[in-house]
Short mmCIF file of C-alpha atoms in Angstrom, two decimals:
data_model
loop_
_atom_site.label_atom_id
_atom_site.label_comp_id
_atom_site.label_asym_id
_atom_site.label_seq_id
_atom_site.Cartn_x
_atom_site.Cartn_y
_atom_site.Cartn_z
CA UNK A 92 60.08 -53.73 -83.00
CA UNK A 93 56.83 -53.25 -82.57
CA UNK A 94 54.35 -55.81 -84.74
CA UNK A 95 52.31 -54.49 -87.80
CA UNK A 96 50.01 -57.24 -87.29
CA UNK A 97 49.11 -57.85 -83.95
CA UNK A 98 46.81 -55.68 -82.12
CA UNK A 99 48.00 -53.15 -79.24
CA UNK A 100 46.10 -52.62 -75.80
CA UNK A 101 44.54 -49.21 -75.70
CA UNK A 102 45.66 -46.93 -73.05
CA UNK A 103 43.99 -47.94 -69.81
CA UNK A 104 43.39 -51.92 -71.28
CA UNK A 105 46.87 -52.84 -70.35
CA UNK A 106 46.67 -55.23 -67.62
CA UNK A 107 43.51 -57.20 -69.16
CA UNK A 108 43.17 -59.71 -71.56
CA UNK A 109 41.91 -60.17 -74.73
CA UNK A 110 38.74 -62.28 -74.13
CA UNK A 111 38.26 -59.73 -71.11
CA UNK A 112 38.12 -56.79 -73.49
CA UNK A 113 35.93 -58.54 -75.73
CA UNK A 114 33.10 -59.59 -73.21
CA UNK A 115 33.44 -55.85 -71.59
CA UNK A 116 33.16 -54.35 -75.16
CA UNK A 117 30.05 -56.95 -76.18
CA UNK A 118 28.12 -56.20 -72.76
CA UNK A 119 28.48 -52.18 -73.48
CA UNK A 120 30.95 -51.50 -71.19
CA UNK A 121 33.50 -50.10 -73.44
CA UNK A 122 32.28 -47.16 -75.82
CA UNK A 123 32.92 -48.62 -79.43
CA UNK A 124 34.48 -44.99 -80.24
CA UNK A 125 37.61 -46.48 -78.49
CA UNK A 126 39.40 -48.78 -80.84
CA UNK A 127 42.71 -50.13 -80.95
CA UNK A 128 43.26 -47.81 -84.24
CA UNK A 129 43.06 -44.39 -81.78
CA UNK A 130 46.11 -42.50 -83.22
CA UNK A 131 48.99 -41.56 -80.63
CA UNK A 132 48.11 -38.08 -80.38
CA UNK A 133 44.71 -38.72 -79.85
CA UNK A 134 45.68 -41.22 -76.52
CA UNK A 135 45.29 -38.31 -73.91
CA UNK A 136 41.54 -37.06 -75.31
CA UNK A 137 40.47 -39.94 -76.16
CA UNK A 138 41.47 -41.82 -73.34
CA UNK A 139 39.11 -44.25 -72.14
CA UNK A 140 35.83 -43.31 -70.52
CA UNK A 141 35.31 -46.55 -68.11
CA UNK A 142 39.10 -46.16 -66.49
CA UNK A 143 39.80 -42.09 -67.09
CA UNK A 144 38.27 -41.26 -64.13
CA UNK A 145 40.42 -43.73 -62.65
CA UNK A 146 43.39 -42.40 -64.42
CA UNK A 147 42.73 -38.92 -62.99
CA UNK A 148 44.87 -37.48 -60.02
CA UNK A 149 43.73 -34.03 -58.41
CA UNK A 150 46.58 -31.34 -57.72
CA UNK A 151 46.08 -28.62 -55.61
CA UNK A 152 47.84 -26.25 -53.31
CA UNK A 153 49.51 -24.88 -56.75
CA UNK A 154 52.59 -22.51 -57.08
CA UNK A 155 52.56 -19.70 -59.14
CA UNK A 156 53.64 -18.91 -62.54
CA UNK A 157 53.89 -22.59 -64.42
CA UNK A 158 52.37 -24.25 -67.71
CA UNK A 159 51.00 -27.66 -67.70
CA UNK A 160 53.83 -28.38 -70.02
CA UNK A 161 56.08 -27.70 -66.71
CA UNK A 162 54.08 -29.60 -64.42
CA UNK A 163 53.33 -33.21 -66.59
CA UNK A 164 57.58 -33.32 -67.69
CA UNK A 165 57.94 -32.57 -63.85
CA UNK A 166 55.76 -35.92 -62.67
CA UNK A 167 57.30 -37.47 -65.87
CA UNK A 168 60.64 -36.94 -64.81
CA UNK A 169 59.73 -38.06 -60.87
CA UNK A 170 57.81 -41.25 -61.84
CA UNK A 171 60.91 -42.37 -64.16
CA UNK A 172 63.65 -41.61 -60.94
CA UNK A 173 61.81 -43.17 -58.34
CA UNK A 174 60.85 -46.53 -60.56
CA UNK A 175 56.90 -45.97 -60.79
CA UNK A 176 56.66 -46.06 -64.42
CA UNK A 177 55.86 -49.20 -65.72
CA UNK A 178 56.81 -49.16 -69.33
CA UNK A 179 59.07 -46.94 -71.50
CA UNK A 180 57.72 -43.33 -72.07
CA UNK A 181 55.35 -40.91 -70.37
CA UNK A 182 53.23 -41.89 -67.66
CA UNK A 183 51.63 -38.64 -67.44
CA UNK A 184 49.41 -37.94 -70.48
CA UNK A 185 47.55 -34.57 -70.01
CA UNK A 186 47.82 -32.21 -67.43
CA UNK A 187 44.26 -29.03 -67.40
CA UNK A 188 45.06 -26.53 -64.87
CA UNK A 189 42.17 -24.01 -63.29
CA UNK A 190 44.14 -20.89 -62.66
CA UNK A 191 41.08 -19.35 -60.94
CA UNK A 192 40.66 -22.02 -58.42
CA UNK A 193 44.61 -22.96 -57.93
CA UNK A 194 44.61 -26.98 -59.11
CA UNK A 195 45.09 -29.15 -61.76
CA UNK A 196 43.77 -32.58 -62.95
CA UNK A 197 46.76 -34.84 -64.65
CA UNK A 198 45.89 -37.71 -66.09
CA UNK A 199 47.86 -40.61 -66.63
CA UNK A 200 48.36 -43.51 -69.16
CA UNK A 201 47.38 -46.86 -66.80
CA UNK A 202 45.43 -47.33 -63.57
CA UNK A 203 48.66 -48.61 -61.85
CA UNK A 204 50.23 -45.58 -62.71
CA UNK A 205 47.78 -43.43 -61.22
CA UNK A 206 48.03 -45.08 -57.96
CA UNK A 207 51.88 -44.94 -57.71
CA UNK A 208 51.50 -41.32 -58.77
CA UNK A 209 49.42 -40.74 -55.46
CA UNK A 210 52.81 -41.24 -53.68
CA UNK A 211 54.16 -38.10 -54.66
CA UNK A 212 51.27 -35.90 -52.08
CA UNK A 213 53.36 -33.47 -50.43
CA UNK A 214 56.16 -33.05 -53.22
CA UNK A 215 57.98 -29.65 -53.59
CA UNK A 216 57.07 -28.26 -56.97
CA UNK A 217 58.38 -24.61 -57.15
CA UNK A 218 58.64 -24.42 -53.58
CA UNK A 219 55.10 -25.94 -52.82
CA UNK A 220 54.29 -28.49 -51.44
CA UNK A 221 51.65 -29.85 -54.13
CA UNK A 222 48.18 -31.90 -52.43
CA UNK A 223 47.48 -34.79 -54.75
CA UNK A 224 43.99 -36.61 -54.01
CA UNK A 225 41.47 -38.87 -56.24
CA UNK A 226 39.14 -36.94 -57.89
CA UNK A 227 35.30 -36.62 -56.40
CA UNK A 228 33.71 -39.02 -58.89
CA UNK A 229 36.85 -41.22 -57.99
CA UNK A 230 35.38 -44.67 -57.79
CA UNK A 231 38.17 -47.81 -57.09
CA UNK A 232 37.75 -50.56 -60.18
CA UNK A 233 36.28 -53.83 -58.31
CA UNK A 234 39.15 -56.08 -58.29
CA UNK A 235 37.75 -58.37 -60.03
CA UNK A 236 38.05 -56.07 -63.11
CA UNK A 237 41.27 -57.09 -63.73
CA UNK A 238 42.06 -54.04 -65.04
CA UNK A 239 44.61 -53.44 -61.96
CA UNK A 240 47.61 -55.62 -61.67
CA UNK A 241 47.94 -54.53 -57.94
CA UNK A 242 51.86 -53.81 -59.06
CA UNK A 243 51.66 -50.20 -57.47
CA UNK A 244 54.16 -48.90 -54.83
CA UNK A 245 53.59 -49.65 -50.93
CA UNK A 246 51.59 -47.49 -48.47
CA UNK A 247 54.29 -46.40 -46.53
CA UNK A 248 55.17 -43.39 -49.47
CA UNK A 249 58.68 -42.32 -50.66
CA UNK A 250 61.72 -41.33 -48.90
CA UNK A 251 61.82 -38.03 -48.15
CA UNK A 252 58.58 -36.79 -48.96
CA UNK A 253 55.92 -35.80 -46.01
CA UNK A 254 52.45 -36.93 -47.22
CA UNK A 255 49.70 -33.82 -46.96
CA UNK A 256 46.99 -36.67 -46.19
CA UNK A 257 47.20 -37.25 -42.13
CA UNK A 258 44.89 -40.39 -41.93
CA UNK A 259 42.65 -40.34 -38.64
CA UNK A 260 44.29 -42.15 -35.75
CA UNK A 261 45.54 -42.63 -32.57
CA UNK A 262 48.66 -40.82 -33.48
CA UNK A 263 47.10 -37.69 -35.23
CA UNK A 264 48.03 -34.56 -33.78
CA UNK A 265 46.29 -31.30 -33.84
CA UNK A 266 47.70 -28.23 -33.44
CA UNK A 267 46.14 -25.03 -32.98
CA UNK A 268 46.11 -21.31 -32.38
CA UNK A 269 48.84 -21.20 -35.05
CA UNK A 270 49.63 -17.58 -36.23
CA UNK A 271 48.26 -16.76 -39.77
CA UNK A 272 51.33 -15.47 -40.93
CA UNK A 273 53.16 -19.04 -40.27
CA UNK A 274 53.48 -20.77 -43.64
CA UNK A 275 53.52 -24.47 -43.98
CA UNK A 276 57.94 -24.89 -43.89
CA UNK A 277 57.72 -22.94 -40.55
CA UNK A 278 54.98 -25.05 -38.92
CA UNK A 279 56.75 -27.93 -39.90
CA UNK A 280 60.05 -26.71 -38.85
CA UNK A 281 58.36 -26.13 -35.32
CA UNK A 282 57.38 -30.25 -35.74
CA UNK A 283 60.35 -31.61 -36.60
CA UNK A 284 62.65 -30.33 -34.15
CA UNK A 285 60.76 -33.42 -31.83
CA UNK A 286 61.38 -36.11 -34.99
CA UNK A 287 60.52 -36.81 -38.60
CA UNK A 288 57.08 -36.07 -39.72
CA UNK A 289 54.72 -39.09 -41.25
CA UNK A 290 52.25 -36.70 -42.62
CA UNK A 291 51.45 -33.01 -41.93
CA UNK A 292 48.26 -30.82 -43.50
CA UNK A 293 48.11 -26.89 -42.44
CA UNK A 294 44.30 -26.25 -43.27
CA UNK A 295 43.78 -23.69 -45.45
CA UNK A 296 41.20 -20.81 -46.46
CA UNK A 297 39.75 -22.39 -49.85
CA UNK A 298 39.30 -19.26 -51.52
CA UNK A 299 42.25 -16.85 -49.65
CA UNK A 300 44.82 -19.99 -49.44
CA UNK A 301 45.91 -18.63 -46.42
CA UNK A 302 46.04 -20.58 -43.23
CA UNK A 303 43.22 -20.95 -40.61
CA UNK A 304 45.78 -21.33 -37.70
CA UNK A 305 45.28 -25.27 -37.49
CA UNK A 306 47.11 -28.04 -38.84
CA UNK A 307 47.78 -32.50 -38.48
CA UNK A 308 50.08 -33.88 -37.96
CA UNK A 309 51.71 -37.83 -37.57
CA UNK A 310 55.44 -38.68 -36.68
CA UNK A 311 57.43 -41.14 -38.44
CA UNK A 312 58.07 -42.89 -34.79
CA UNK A 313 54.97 -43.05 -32.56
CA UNK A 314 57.01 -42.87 -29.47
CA UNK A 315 57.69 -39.25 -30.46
CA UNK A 316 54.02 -37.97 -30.28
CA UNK A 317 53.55 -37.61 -26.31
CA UNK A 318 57.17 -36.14 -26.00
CA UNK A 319 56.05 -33.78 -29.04
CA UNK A 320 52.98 -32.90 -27.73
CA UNK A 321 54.29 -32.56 -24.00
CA UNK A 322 57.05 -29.85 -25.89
CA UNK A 323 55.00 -28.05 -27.59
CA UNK A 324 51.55 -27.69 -25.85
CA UNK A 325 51.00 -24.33 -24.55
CA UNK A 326 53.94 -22.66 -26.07
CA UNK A 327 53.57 -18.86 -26.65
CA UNK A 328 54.02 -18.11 -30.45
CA UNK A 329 53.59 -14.67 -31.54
CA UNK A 330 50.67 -13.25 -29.69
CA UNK A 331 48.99 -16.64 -29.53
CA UNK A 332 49.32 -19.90 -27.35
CA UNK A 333 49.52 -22.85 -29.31
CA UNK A 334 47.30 -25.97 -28.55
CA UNK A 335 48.94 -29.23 -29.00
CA UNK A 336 47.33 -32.15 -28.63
CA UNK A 337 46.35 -35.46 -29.86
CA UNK A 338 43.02 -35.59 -32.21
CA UNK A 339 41.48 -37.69 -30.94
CA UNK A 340 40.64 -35.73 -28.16
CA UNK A 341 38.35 -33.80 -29.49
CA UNK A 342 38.24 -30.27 -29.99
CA UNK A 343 36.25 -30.49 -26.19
CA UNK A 344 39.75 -29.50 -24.89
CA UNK A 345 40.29 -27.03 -27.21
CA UNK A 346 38.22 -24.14 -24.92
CA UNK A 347 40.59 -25.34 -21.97
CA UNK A 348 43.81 -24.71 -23.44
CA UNK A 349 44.83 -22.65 -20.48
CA UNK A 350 44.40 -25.84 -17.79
CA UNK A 351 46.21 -28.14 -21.18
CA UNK A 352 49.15 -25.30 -20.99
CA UNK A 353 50.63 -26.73 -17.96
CA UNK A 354 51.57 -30.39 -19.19
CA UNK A 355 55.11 -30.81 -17.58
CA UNK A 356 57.44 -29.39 -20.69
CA UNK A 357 61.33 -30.90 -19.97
CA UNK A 358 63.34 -27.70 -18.85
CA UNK A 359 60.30 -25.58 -18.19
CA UNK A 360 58.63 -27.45 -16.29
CA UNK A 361 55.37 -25.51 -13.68
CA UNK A 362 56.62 -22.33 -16.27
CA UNK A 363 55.18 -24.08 -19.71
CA UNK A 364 52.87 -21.69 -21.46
CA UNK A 365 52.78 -19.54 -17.85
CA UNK A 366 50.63 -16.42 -18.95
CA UNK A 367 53.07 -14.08 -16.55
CA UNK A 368 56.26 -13.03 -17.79
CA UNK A 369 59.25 -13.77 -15.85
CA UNK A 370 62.67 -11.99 -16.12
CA UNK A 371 63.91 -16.00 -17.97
CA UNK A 372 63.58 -16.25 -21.57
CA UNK A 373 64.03 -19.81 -23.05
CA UNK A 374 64.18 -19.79 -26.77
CA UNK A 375 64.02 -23.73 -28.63
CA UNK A 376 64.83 -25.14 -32.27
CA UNK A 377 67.51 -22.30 -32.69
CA UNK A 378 70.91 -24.26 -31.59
CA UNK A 379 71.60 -28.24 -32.40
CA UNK A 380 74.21 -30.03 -30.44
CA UNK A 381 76.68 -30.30 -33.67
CA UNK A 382 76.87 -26.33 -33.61
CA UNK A 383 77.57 -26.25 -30.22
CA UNK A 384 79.93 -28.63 -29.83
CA UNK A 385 82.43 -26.61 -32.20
CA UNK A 386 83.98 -23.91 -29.76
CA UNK A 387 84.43 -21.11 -32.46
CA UNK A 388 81.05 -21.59 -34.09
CA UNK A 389 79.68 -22.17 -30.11
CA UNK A 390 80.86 -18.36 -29.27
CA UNK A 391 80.18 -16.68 -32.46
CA UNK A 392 76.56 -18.07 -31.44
CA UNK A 393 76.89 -16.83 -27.78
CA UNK A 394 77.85 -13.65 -28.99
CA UNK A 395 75.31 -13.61 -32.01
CA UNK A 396 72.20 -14.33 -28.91
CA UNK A 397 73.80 -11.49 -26.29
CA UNK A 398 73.84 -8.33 -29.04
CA UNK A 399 70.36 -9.17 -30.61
CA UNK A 400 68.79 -9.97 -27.22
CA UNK A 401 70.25 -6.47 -25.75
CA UNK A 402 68.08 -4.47 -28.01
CA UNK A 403 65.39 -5.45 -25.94
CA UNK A 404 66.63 -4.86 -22.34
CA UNK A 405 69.48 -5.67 -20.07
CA UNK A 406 71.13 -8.99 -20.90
CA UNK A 407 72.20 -10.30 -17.45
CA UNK A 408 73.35 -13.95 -18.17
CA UNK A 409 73.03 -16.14 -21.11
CA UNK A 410 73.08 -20.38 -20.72
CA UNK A 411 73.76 -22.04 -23.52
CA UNK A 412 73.90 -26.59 -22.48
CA UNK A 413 76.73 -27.79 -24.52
CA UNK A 414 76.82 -31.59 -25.08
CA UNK A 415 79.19 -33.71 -23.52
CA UNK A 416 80.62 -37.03 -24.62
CA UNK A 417 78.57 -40.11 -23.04
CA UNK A 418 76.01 -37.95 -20.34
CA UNK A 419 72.72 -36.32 -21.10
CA UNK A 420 72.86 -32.96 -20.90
CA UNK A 421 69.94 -31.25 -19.18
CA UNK A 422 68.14 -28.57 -21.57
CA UNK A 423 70.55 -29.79 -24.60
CA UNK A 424 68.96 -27.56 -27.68
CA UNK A 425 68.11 -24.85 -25.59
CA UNK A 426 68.84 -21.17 -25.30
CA UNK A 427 68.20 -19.78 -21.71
CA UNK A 428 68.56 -15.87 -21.28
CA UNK A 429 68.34 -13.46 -18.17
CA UNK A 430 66.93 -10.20 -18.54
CA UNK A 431 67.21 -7.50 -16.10
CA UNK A 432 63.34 -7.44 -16.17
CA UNK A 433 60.03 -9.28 -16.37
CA UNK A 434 58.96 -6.48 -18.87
CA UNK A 435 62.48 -6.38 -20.83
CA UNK A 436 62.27 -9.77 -21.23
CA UNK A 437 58.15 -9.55 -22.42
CA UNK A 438 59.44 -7.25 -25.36
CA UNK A 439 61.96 -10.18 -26.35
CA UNK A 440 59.78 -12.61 -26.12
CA UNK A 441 57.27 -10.83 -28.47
CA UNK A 442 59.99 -9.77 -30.82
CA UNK A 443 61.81 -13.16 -31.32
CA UNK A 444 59.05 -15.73 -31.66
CA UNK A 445 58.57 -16.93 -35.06
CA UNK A 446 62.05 -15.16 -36.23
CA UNK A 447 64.30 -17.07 -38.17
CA UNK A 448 67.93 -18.38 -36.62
CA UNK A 449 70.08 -20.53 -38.68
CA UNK A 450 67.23 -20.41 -41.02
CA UNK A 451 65.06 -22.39 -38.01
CA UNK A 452 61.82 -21.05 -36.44
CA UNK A 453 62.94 -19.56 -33.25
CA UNK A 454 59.81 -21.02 -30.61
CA UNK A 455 59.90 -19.27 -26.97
CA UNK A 456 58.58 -19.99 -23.67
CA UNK A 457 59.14 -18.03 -20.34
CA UNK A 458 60.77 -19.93 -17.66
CA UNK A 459 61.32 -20.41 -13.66
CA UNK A 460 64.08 -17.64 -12.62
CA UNK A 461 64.91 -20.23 -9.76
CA UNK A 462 65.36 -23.15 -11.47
CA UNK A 463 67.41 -21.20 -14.42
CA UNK A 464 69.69 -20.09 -10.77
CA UNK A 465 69.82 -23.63 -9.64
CA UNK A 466 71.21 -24.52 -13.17
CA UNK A 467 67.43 -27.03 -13.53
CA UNK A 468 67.31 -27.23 -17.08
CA UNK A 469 65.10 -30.02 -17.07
#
């Protein structure tokens, strides 16, 4: 139980000693308003001036239609499952939201705390995924402080969750020319159909919150990034031709995007990104080899492709790669259709991109009527 006598680390002090308190509280350092006496429900305003801002975590990219209540037993709850809270109770003290500019400040009860906190950028909160980030006046505690006890969780994040912070790198990629109706799931659907994502960060309009039609990007496994890039680059989207490339770059390339549409894409390769329609629609991330693989569900998909593509034209021939035990499978994922015209197949091409199938952003690209009659998948 808890002693009546001996004195209790204030909220913030917990990782220093005594004679380090002292000699900070003698030279100034610690405002004498702060004394061991603060009452509990004081803790979260009173807090400590030297380590709040340090104990401050920025939220944005907010959902509608929550209280802070929601949002600190949310982080609560989170830093409790995944083992970041360091003592018994509530890590998470206060939580102020501004409503007019979508994001909050929480504040929590240690410096440690706050940094294993930070590993929660890119959770799903209400079907957002929230942007956490250090406040401006965010200045890191020398370490000679002591007040950090460097027991915080490791840089590579949680399972699961996609960090919004896409550190500058080799391995950053940019993509552009995005639609503006694209919302952050789809782009990232469109990403990880090449491989697990690292990090990913749609830029937004600050005031609108709507996208500018850019975003970064890192993958989980490097050797993903050229294939990735090679799959993507130049794809038609909508009305728009996305740019894919690495960031490093530059955004030099960026006015060339025509010359970058003709990286060699497997199964449409010399037809990547081609500006002229041609009778060969290929349609990617709609099938995955488990689906296909299952004869019944394999037709009802066949079947499913044929009617909806027919509202657009003449379907003359649908290929559909089906995997096969031990070989690789040229064009394995894809959806290759024949219409009876260039111009039939235009108005499917427009119609289909960025639809949903199997509740996966349907991406298309025209393709080489020869090599789709020569069976050249790849």
């Amino acid at each position: 139980k808890p002693s009546l006598y001996w004195d209790v680390p204030p909220p913030g002090f917990e990782h220093i000693t005594p004679m380090q308190y002292k000699s900070m509280q003698s030279a100034g350092q610690i405002p004498a308003t702060l004394m061991p006496e603060t009452p509990q429900a004081a803790v979260a305003v009173v807090g400590s001036s030297i380590t709040r801002q340090a104990r401050r975590v920025y939220v944005g990219n907010l959902p509608f239609g929550f209280t802070e209540t929601e949002m600190i037993d949310f982080f609560n709850q989170q830093m409790h499952l995944n083992g970041l809270a360091q003592a018994e109770g509530n890590p998470i003290l206060a939580c102020q939201i501004n409503r007019d500019k979508n994001f909050a400040f929480l504040e929590c009860r240690s410096i440690d705390e706050t940094t294993n906190c930070m590993a929660f950028d890119g959770i799903n909160f209400k079907g957002q995924s929230l942007k956490l980030r250090r406040p401006r006046d965010y200045q890191p505690l020398p370490s000679s402080s002591g007040l950090e006890s460097g027991n915080t969780v490791g840089s590579g994040g949680l399972p699961g969750i996609i960090s919004t912070v896409v550190p500058d790198s080799d391995q950053k990629v940019f993509v552009g020319g995005l639609p503006n109706y694209l919302n952050e799931d789809q782009v990232k659907e469109l990403l990880i159909s090449f491989g697990q994502l690292k990090s990913f960060n749609l830029v937004k309009d600050f005031s609108t919150g709507l996208s500018k039609g850019y975003a970064f990007a890192e993958y989980m496994d490097m050797t993903i990034t050229d294939q990735a890039i090679a799959g993507l680059n130049g794809m038609q989207l909508g009305d728009k031709k996305i740019i894919v490339q690495r960031a490093s770059v530059g955004a030099k390339n960026v006015s060339g995007a025509n010359s970058m549409a003709h990286l060699q894409v497997p199964g449409m390769s010399g037809a990547a990104g081609s500006t002229s329609p041609t009778e060969v629609l290929c349609l990617l991330n709609m099938v995955v080899a488990e689906e296909l693989a299952d004869e019944e569900e394999y037709e009802d998909i066949l079947e499913d492709i044929r009617e909806e593509c027919s509202r657009f034209g003449e379907v003359r021939s649908v290929e559909i790669p089906r995997p096969v035990p031990g070989v690789e499978v040229p064009g394995l994922g894809k959806v290759f259709i024949e219409f009876g015209s260039s111009l039939e197949c235009q108005k499917a091409q427009h119609a289909l991109t960025g639809r949903k199938f199997s509740n996966r952003v349907v991406v298309t690209s025209y393709f080489d009527p020869d090599k789709y009659h020569r069976r050249e998948f790849q």
